[in-house]
PDB file of C-alpha atoms in Angstrom:
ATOM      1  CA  UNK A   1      -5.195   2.032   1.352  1.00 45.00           C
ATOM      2  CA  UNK A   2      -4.399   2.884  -2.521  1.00 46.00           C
ATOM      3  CA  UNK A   3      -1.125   0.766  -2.356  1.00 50.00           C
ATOM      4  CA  UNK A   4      -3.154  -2.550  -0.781  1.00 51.00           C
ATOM      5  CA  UNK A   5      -6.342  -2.011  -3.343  1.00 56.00           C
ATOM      6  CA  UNK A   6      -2.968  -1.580  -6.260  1.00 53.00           C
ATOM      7  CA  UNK A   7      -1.329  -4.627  -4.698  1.00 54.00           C
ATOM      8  CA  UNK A   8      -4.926  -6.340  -4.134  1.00 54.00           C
ATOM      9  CA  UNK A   9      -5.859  -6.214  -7.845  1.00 55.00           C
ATOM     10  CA  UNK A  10      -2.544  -7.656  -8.374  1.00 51.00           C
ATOM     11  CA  UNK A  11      -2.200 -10.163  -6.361  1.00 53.00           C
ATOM     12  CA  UNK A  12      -5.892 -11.092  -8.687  1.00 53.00           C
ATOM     13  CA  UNK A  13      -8.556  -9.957  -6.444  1.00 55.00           C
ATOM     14  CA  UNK A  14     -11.407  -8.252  -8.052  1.00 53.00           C
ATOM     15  CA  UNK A  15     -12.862  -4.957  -6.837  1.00 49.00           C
ATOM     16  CA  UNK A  16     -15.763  -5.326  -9.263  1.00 48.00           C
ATOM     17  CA  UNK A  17     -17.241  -8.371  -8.254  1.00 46.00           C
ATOM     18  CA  UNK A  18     -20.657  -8.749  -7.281  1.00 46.00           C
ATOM     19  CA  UNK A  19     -20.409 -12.023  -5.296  1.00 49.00           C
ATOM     20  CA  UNK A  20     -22.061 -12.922  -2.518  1.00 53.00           C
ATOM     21  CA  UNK A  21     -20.417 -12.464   0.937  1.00 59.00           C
ATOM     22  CA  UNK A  22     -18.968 -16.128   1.404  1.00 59.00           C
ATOM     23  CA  UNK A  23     -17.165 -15.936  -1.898  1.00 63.00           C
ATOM     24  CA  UNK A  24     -15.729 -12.777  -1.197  1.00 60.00           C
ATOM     25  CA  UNK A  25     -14.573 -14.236   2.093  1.00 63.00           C
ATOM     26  CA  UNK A  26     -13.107 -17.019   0.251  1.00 72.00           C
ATOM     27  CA  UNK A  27     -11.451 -14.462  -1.928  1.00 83.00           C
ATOM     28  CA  UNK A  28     -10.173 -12.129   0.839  1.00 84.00           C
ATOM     29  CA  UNK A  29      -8.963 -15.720   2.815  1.00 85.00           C
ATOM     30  CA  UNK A  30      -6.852 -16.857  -0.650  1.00 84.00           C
ATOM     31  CA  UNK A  31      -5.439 -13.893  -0.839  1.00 82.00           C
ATOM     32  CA  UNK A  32      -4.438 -13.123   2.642  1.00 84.00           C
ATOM     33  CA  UNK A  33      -2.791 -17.023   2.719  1.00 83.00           C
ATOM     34  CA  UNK A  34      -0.699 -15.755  -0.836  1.00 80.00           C
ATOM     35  CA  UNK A  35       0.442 -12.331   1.155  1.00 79.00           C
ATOM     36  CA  UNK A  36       1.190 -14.588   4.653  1.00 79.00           C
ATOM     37  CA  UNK A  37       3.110 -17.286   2.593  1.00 76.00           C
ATOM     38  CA  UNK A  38       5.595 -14.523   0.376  1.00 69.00           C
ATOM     39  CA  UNK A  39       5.998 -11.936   3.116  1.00 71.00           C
ATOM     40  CA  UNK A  40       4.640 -13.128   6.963  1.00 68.00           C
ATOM     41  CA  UNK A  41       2.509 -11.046   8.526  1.00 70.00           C
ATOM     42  CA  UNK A  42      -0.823 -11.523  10.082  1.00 78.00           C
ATOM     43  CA  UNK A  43      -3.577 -13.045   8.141  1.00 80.00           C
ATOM     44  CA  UNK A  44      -6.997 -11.659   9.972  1.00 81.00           C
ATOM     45  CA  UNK A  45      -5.912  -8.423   9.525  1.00 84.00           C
ATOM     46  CA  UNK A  46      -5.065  -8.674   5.359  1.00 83.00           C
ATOM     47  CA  UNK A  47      -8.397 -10.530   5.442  1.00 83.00           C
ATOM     48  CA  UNK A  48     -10.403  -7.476   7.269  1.00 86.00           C
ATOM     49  CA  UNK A  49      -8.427  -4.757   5.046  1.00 86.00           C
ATOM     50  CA  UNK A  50      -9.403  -7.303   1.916  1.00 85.00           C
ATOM     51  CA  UNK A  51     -13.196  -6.918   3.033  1.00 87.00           C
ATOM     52  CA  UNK A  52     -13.356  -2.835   3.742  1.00 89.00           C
ATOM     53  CA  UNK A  53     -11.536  -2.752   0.295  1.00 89.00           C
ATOM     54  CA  UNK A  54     -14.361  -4.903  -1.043  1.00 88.00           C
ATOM     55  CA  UNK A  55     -17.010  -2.824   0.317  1.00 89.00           C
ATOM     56  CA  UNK A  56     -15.527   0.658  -0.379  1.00 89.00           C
ATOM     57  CA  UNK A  57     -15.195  -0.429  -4.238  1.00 89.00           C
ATOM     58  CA  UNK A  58     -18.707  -1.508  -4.140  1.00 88.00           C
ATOM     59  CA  UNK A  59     -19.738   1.644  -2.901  1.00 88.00           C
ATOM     60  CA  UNK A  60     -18.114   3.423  -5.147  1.00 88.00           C
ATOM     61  CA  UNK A  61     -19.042   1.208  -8.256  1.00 87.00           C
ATOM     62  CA  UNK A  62     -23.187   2.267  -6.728  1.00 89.00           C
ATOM     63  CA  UNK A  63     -22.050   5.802  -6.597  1.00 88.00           C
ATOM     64  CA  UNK A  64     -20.639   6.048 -10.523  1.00 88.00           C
ATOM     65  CA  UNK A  65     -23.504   4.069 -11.482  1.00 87.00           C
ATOM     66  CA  UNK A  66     -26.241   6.295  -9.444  1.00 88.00           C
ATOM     67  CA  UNK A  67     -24.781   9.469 -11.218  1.00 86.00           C
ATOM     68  CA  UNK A  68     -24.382   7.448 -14.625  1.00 87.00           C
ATOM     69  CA  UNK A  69     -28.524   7.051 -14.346  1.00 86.00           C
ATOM     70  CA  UNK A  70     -28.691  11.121 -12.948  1.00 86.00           C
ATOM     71  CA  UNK A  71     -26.855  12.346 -15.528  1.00 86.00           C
ATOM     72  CA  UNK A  72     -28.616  10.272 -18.093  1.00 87.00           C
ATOM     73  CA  UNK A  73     -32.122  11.223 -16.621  1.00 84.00           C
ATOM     74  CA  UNK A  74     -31.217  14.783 -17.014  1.00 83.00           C
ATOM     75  CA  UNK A  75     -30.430  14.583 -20.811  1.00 75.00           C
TER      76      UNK A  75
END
């Protein structure tokens, strides 16, 4: 999963983005049609590893940003 999120960001997908979940389907979609066109492959399953991606960098980002605020509160 580190190589596709590598090759994601790449390929210029955002793992930051707080977009709402249509854009981020339009995102995942794009990018899955640039993957399909260079290399075959299937699309609906670049487009479902795009959106787990998407939400496992968003939880993430919460989790820094949680402890950011804890460690700040504890100062």
């Amino acid at each position: 999963m580190v190589i596709f999120s590598i090759f994601f960001r790449a390929c210029g997908g955002t793992t930051t983005s707080t977009s709402s979940t249509e854009q981020e389907k339009t995102e995942c979609e794009e990018f899955a049609e640039r993957v399909t066109m260079n290399s075959g492959g299937s699309k609906y399953s670049l487009i479902k590893s795009c959106e787990k991606e998407k939400e496992r960098s968003q939880w993430e980002n919460d989790y820094e940003g949680s402890l950011q605020k804890l460690k700040e509160k504890n100062r």
